Short mmCIF file of C-alpha atoms in Angstrom, two decimals:
data_model
loop_
_atom_site.label_atom_id
_atom_site.label_comp_id
_atom_site.label_asym_id
_atom_site.label_seq_id
_atom_site.Cartn_x
_atom_site.Cartn_y
_atom_site.Cartn_z
CA GLY A 71 0.00 0.00 0.00
CA ALA A 72 0.91 3.66 -0.14
CA GLY A 73 1.52 3.94 3.57
CA VAL A 74 1.55 1.99 6.81
CA SER A 75 -1.97 1.03 7.77
CA GLN A 76 -3.04 0.29 11.32
CA SER A 77 -6.32 -1.01 12.62
CA PRO A 78 -8.37 -0.32 14.54
CA SER A 79 -7.67 3.39 14.93
CA ASN A 80 -9.32 3.37 18.34
CA LYS A 81 -9.98 0.54 20.75
CA VAL A 82 -11.71 0.68 24.11
CA THR A 83 -11.52 -2.51 26.10
CA GLU A 84 -12.31 -3.68 29.59
CA LYS A 85 -9.53 -4.49 31.99
CA GLY A 86 -8.60 -8.16 31.74
CA LYS A 87 -9.67 -8.62 28.13
CA ASP A 88 -7.27 -9.49 25.30
CA VAL A 89 -6.76 -7.17 22.34
CA GLU A 90 -5.17 -7.53 18.92
CA LEU A 91 -3.73 -4.63 17.01
CA ARG A 92 -2.92 -4.95 13.32
CA CYS A 93 -0.26 -3.35 11.18
CA ASP A 94 -0.01 -3.54 7.40
CA PRO A 95 3.40 -2.19 6.36
CA ILE A 96 4.46 -0.61 3.10
CA SER A 97 4.85 -3.26 0.45
CA GLY A 98 8.45 -4.36 0.13
CA HIS A 99 9.59 -2.98 3.47
CA THR A 100 11.51 -5.72 5.20
CA ALA A 101 11.65 -4.15 8.66
CA LEU A 102 8.65 -3.63 10.92
CA TYR A 103 8.59 -2.01 14.34
CA TRP A 104 6.12 -1.52 17.16
CA TYR A 105 6.38 1.44 19.52
CA ARG A 106 4.15 2.65 22.32
CA GLN A 107 3.47 6.29 23.18
CA SER A 108 1.72 7.30 26.35
CA LEU A 109 -0.01 10.68 26.47
CA GLY A 110 2.52 13.48 26.09
CA GLN A 111 5.44 11.08 26.32
CA GLY A 112 8.14 9.78 24.03
CA LEU A 113 8.15 6.60 22.01
CA GLU A 114 8.88 3.34 23.81
CA PHE A 115 10.36 0.59 21.64
CA LEU A 116 8.49 -2.71 21.87
CA ILE A 117 9.55 -5.14 19.15
CA TYR A 118 11.32 -5.25 15.78
CA PHE A 119 11.05 -7.70 12.87
CA GLN A 120 13.65 -7.81 10.11
CA GLY A 121 13.05 -10.20 7.23
CA ASN A 122 13.21 -13.82 8.31
CA SER A 123 15.41 -13.16 11.32
CA ALA A 124 14.24 -13.81 14.86
CA PRO A 125 12.45 -10.71 16.16
CA ASP A 126 14.06 -8.39 18.68
CA LYS A 127 11.61 -8.59 21.57
CA SER A 128 13.77 -6.74 24.06
CA GLY A 129 11.26 -3.89 24.53
CA LEU A 130 8.18 -5.92 25.39
CA PRO A 131 7.19 -4.80 28.91
CA SER A 132 5.79 -8.13 30.09
CA ASP A 133 4.86 -11.60 28.93
CA ARG A 134 1.32 -10.35 28.35
CA PHE A 135 2.62 -8.73 25.18
CA SER A 136 3.42 -10.71 22.06
CA ALA A 137 3.66 -10.01 18.36
CA GLU A 138 3.94 -11.95 15.17
CA ARG A 139 4.55 -11.13 11.57
CA THR A 140 3.07 -13.48 9.02
CA GLY A 141 4.62 -13.98 5.60
CA GLY A 142 6.99 -11.10 6.16
CA SER A 143 4.14 -8.62 5.81
CA VAL A 144 1.22 -8.02 8.18
CA SER A 145 1.96 -7.92 11.90
CA THR A 146 -0.31 -8.39 14.89
CA LEU A 147 0.47 -7.13 18.39
CA THR A 148 -1.48 -9.00 21.06
CA ILE A 149 -1.94 -7.81 24.61
CA GLN A 150 -3.42 -10.37 26.97
CA ARG A 151 -5.27 -9.56 30.18
CA THR A 152 -5.07 -5.83 29.53
CA GLN A 153 -4.32 -3.46 32.40
CA GLN A 154 -5.05 0.25 32.71
CA GLU A 155 -1.36 1.07 32.35
CA ASP A 156 -1.49 -0.46 28.86
CA SER A 157 -3.54 2.54 27.71
CA ALA A 158 -1.48 4.35 25.07
CA VAL A 159 -1.14 4.90 21.36
CA TYR A 160 0.51 1.91 19.70
CA LEU A 161 2.49 2.94 16.65
CA CYS A 162 3.71 0.64 13.93
CA ALA A 163 6.48 1.62 11.52
CA SER A 164 8.13 -0.02 8.57
CA SER A 165 11.31 0.69 6.69
CA ALA A 166 13.46 -0.45 3.83
CA ARG A 167 17.06 -1.35 4.65
CA GLY A 168 16.30 -1.15 8.35
CA GLY A 169 15.68 2.58 8.14
CA LEU A 170 19.25 3.45 7.29
CA GLY A 171 19.18 6.71 5.41
CA TYR A 172 15.45 6.59 4.88
CA GLY A 173 14.01 6.52 8.35
CA TYR A 174 10.86 4.84 9.46
CA THR A 175 7.41 5.40 7.99
CA PHE A 176 4.88 5.36 10.80
CA GLY A 177 1.23 4.47 10.69
CA SER A 178 -1.39 6.66 12.34
CA GLY A 179 -1.47 4.40 15.38
CA THR A 180 -4.07 2.59 17.43
CA ARG A 181 -5.28 4.45 20.49
CA LEU A 182 -5.94 1.84 23.16
CA THR A 183 -8.00 2.73 26.20
CA VAL A 184 -8.39 0.17 28.98
CA VAL A 185 -11.30 0.91 31.28
CA GLY B 146 22.58 0.91 28.49
CA GLN B 147 22.27 3.79 26.13
CA GLN B 148 20.61 6.87 27.57
CA VAL B 149 19.44 9.75 25.43
CA MET B 150 18.38 13.08 26.83
CA GLN B 151 16.78 15.88 24.88
CA ILE B 152 16.72 19.44 26.13
CA PRO B 153 14.71 21.46 26.57
CA GLN B 154 11.60 19.42 27.24
CA TYR B 155 9.37 22.33 26.23
CA GLN B 156 10.00 25.57 24.35
CA HIS B 157 7.64 28.42 23.62
CA VAL B 158 8.85 30.99 21.09
CA GLN B 159 7.40 33.98 19.32
CA GLU B 160 6.94 33.50 15.61
CA GLY B 161 10.12 34.61 13.88
CA GLU B 162 12.42 33.64 16.77
CA ASP B 163 14.97 30.87 16.44
CA PHE B 164 14.72 27.50 18.20
CA THR B 165 17.26 24.84 19.08
CA THR B 166 16.86 21.39 20.60
CA TYR B 167 19.77 19.28 21.80
CA CYS B 168 20.17 15.54 22.01
CA ASN B 169 22.87 14.14 24.32
CA SER B 170 23.98 10.55 24.62
CA SER B 171 26.08 8.80 27.24
CA THR B 172 27.71 6.66 24.53
CA THR B 173 29.19 7.21 21.08
CA LEU B 174 26.55 6.93 18.37
CA SER B 175 26.89 5.29 14.99
CA ASN B 176 24.22 7.49 13.47
CA ILE B 177 21.19 9.49 14.53
CA GLN B 178 17.85 10.34 12.99
CA TRP B 179 15.45 13.21 13.65
CA TYR B 180 11.67 13.10 13.51
CA LYS B 181 8.85 15.62 13.85
CA GLN B 182 5.46 14.79 15.32
CA ARG B 183 2.66 17.29 14.83
CA PRO B 184 -0.01 17.48 17.56
CA GLY B 185 -2.32 14.52 17.14
CA GLY B 186 -0.13 13.03 14.43
CA HIS B 187 2.54 10.42 14.08
CA PRO B 188 6.32 10.91 13.83
CA VAL B 189 7.66 11.84 10.41
CA PHE B 190 11.27 11.25 9.42
CA LEU B 191 13.28 14.42 8.81
CA ILE B 192 16.93 13.44 8.35
CA GLN B 193 19.76 11.09 9.24
CA LEU B 194 23.27 12.11 10.33
CA VAL B 195 26.14 9.66 10.07
CA LYS B 196 29.51 11.41 9.99
CA SER B 197 31.34 13.12 12.82
CA GLY B 198 30.75 16.87 12.66
CA GLU B 199 28.18 16.52 9.90
CA VAL B 200 25.90 19.46 9.18
CA LYS B 201 22.81 19.18 7.00
CA LYS B 202 20.28 21.82 6.09
CA GLN B 203 16.66 21.62 5.04
CA LYS B 204 15.38 25.12 4.31
CA ARG B 205 15.17 26.77 7.76
CA LEU B 206 16.25 23.60 9.63
CA THR B 207 19.91 22.90 10.39
CA PHE B 208 20.99 19.57 11.83
CA GLN B 209 24.39 18.92 13.40
CA PHE B 210 26.18 15.83 14.62
CA GLY B 211 28.87 16.43 17.24
CA GLU B 212 32.53 15.80 16.56
CA ALA B 213 32.58 13.05 19.18
CA LYS B 214 29.27 11.64 17.87
CA LYS B 215 27.74 11.86 21.33
CA ASN B 216 25.41 14.77 20.70
CA SER B 217 23.28 16.30 18.01
CA SER B 218 21.21 19.41 17.56
CA LEU B 219 18.36 20.74 15.45
CA HIS B 220 18.15 24.48 14.89
CA ILE B 221 15.17 26.21 13.29
CA THR B 222 15.69 29.74 12.00
CA ALA B 223 12.79 32.21 12.10
CA THR B 224 10.15 29.82 13.38
CA GLN B 225 6.72 29.69 11.79
CA THR B 226 3.44 28.38 13.20
CA THR B 227 3.82 25.34 10.96
CA ASP B 228 6.90 24.34 13.00
CA VAL B 229 4.70 23.48 16.00
CA GLY B 230 5.14 19.92 17.22
CA THR B 231 7.46 17.61 19.08
CA TYR B 232 10.93 16.97 17.72
CA PHE B 233 12.56 13.65 18.53
CA CYS B 234 16.11 12.52 18.04
CA ALA B 235 16.55 8.80 17.52
CA PRO B 236 20.02 7.30 17.76
CA GLU B 237 20.64 3.85 16.36
CA SER B 238 20.79 1.32 19.18
CA GLY B 239 21.69 -2.04 17.77
CA THR B 240 21.43 -2.93 14.13
CA TYR B 241 18.65 -0.94 12.46
CA LYS B 242 16.89 -0.28 15.76
CA TYR B 243 16.39 3.31 16.77
CA ILE B 244 15.59 4.46 20.29
CA PHE B 245 13.72 7.71 20.50
CA GLY B 246 14.75 10.54 22.77
CA THR B 247 12.38 12.19 25.20
CA GLY B 248 11.44 14.86 22.66
CA THR B 249 11.21 18.64 22.70
CA ARG B 250 7.75 20.11 22.40
CA LEU B 251 7.76 23.38 20.46
CA LYS B 252 4.99 25.93 20.59
CA VAL B 253 5.10 28.96 18.32
CA LEU B 254 3.12 32.01 19.34
CA ALA B 255 1.81 34.10 16.46
#
């Protein structure tokens, strides 16, 4: 596609429920990233996929968070047993060549609210 | 681990004034990127700096990479209301992984 597409754009869920967030990267981009941004804060790195390599999961805050990338394209971030502190905007980004020289292209994000 | 600080955290300027944000790292950086995030929007890539002492310009924006590659700055000349937003530096931390700084939020008063 022309840009990075994320869905849903907004999600309100009850505490304890599981949620899935989807990211559709730019076609041909081999690298895909998930970041989290709390209100008025910076971007917190969560996970990074590069081609067929094992993902870098070093930023996942707990074992309630997981992500997969199927067929080297679409990615799903899953949060199990959501907590109120999980409320944030979840941003997905993709890049060619790992972003070197070109930077990341971000999607518009999914705003997650846990009530 | 790598720590990146951006200063100032907030800056209010009158339209036409200059603005500078600084990014400081505790370790030597291989390269650094800069992004702009408009209010309610998502970060947009501005530029990448790779070489020691590198200076790059984009119209009214000037980006510098320190000689020791431990700091970087973004300077905006004669700010306009369209410059409003948060500016993030993002040093590379591991292969092709960029960690974003704390950001500087710029407000421009007309």
